[in-house]
Tab-separated table of C-alpha atoms and ligand atoms in Angstrom:
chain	number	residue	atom	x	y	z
A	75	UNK	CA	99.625	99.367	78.202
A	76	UNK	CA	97.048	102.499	77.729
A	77	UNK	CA	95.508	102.607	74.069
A	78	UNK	CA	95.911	106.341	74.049
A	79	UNK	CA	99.280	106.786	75.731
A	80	UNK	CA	101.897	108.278	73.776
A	81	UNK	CA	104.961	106.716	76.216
A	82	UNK	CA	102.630	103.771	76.165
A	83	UNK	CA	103.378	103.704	72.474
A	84	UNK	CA	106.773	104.847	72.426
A	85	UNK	CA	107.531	101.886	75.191
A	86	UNK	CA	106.126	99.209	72.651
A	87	UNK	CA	107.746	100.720	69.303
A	88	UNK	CA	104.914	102.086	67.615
A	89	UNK	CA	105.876	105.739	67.653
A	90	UNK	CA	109.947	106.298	66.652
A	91	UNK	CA	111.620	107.767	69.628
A	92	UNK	CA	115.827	108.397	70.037
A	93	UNK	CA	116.054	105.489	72.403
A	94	UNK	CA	119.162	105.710	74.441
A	95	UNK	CA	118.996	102.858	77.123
A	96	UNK	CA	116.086	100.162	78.048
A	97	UNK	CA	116.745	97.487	80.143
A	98	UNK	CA	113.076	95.182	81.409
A	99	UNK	CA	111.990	97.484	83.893
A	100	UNK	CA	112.480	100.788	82.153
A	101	UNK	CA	113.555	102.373	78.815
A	102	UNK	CA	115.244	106.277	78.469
A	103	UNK	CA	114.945	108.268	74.735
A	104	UNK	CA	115.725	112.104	74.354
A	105	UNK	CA	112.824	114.678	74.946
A	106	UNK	CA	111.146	115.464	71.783
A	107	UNK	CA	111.280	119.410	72.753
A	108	UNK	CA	114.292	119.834	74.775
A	109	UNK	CA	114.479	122.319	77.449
A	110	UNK	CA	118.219	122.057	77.754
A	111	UNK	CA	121.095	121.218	75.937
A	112	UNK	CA	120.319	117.477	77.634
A	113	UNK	CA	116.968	116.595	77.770
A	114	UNK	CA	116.390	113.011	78.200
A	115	UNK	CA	113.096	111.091	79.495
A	116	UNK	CA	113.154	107.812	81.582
A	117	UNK	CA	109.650	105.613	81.643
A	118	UNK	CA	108.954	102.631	83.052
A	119	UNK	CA	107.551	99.931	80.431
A	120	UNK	CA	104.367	99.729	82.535
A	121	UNK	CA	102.029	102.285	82.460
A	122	UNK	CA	101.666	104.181	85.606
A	123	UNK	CA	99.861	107.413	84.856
A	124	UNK	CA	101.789	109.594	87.625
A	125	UNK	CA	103.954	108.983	90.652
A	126	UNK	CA	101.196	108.627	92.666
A	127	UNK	CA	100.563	105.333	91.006
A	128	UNK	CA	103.497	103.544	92.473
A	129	UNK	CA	102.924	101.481	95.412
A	130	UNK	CA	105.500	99.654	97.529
A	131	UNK	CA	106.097	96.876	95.086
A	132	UNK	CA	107.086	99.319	92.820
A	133	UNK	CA	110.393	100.278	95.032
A	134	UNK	CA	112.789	98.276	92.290
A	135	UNK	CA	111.705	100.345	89.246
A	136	UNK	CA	111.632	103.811	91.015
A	137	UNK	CA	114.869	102.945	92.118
A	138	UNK	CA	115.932	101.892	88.394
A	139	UNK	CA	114.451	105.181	87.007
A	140	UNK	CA	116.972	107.481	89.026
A	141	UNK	CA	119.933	105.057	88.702
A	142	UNK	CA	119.608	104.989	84.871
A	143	UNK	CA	119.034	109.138	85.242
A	144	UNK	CA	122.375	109.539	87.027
A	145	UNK	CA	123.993	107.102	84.610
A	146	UNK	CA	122.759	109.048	81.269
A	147	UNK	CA	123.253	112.656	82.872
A	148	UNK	CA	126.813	110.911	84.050
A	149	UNK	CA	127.392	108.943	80.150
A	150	UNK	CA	126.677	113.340	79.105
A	151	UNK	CA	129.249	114.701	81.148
A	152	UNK	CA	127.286	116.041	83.688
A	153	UNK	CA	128.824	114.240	86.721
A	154	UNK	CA	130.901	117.294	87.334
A	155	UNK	CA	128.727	120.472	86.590
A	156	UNK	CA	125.629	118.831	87.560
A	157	UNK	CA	122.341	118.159	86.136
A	158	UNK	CA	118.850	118.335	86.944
A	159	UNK	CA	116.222	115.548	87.579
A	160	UNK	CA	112.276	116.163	87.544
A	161	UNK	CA	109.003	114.495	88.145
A	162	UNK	CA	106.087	116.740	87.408
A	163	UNK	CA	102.852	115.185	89.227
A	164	UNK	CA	99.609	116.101	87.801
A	165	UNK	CA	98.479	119.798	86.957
A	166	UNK	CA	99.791	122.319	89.251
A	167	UNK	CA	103.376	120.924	88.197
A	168	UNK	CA	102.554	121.099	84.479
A	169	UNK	CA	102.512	117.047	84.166
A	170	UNK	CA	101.310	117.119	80.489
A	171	UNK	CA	102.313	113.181	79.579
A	172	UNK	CA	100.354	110.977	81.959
A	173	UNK	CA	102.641	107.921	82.280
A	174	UNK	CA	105.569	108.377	84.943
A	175	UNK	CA	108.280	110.096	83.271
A	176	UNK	CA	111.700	111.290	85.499
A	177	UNK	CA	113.637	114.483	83.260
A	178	UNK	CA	117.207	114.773	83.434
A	179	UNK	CA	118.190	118.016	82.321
A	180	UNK	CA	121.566	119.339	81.728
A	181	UNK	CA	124.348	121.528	80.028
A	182	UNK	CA	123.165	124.654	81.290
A	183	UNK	CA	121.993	126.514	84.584
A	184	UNK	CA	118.874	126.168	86.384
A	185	UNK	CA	116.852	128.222	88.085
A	186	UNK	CA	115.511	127.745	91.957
A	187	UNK	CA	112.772	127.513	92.412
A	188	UNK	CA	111.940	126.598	89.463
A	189	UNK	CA	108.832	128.491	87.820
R	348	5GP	P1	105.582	116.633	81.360
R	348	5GP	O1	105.072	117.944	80.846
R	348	5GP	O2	104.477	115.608	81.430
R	348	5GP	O3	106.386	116.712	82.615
R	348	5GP	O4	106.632	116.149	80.258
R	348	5GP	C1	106.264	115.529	79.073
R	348	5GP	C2	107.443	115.624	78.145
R	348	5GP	O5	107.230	114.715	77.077
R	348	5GP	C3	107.643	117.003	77.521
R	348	5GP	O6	108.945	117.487	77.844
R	348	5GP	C4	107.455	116.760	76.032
R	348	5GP	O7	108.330	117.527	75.241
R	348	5GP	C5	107.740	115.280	75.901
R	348	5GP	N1	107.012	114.617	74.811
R	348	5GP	C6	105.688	114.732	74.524
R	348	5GP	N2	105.368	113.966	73.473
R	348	5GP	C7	106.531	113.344	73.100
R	348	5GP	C8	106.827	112.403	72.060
R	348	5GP	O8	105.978	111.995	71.275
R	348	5GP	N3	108.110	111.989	71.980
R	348	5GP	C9	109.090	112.434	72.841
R	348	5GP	N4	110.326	111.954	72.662
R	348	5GP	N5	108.831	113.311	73.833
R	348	5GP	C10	107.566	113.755	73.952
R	349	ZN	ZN1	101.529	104.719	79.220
């Protein structure tokens, strides 16, 4: 746990979220600004401030993080239209949240490549 992170705090209950799924590696609550008619965020429960903070032992839980994506975008309908999943890493991809965050975005068309 980071002292300052806001998915940190979210994670251990301390700042409300819409929590949809959480299971002991990870935990999934709707985007507080969504971007699309779905906007969902899944987080591990540890802090990892980016992608690049996973190492090999950390295969399970990246693994869990798109499996519970596909299963929320899927539990939304999206299993036929399609849906979109994103990892922004650090500041040319607009990461604003440092703690490892996957997007699943859905209910409308995307752009590609995206802006
Ligand atoms: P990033 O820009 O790092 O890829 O995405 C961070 C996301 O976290 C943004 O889509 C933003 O709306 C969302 N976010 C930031 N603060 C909060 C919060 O306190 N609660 C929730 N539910 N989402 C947040
Ligand atoms: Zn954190």
């Amino acid at each position: 746990m980071s002292d300052s992170c806001i998915f940190c705090k979210i994670a251990s209950g301390e700042i409300p979220a819409r929590r949809l799924y959480e299971d002991d590696l990870v935990l999934a609550f709707e985007d507080l600004s969504p971007q699309a008619p779905t906007h969902l965020l899944v987080i591990p429960r540890r802090h990892l401030a980016s992608l690049l903070d996973a190492k090999a032992d950390d295969e399970a839980l990246l693994g869990r993080l798109h499996l519970v994506a596909a299963r929320l975008a899927r539990e939304r309908g999206h299993d036929h239209g399609g849906f979109r999943v994103v990892t922004n890493t650090l500041g040319d991809a607009g990461q604003s949240v440092f703690h490892l965050h996957v997007h699943v975005l859905g209910g409308r068309r995307f752009a590609w490549p995206p802006g």
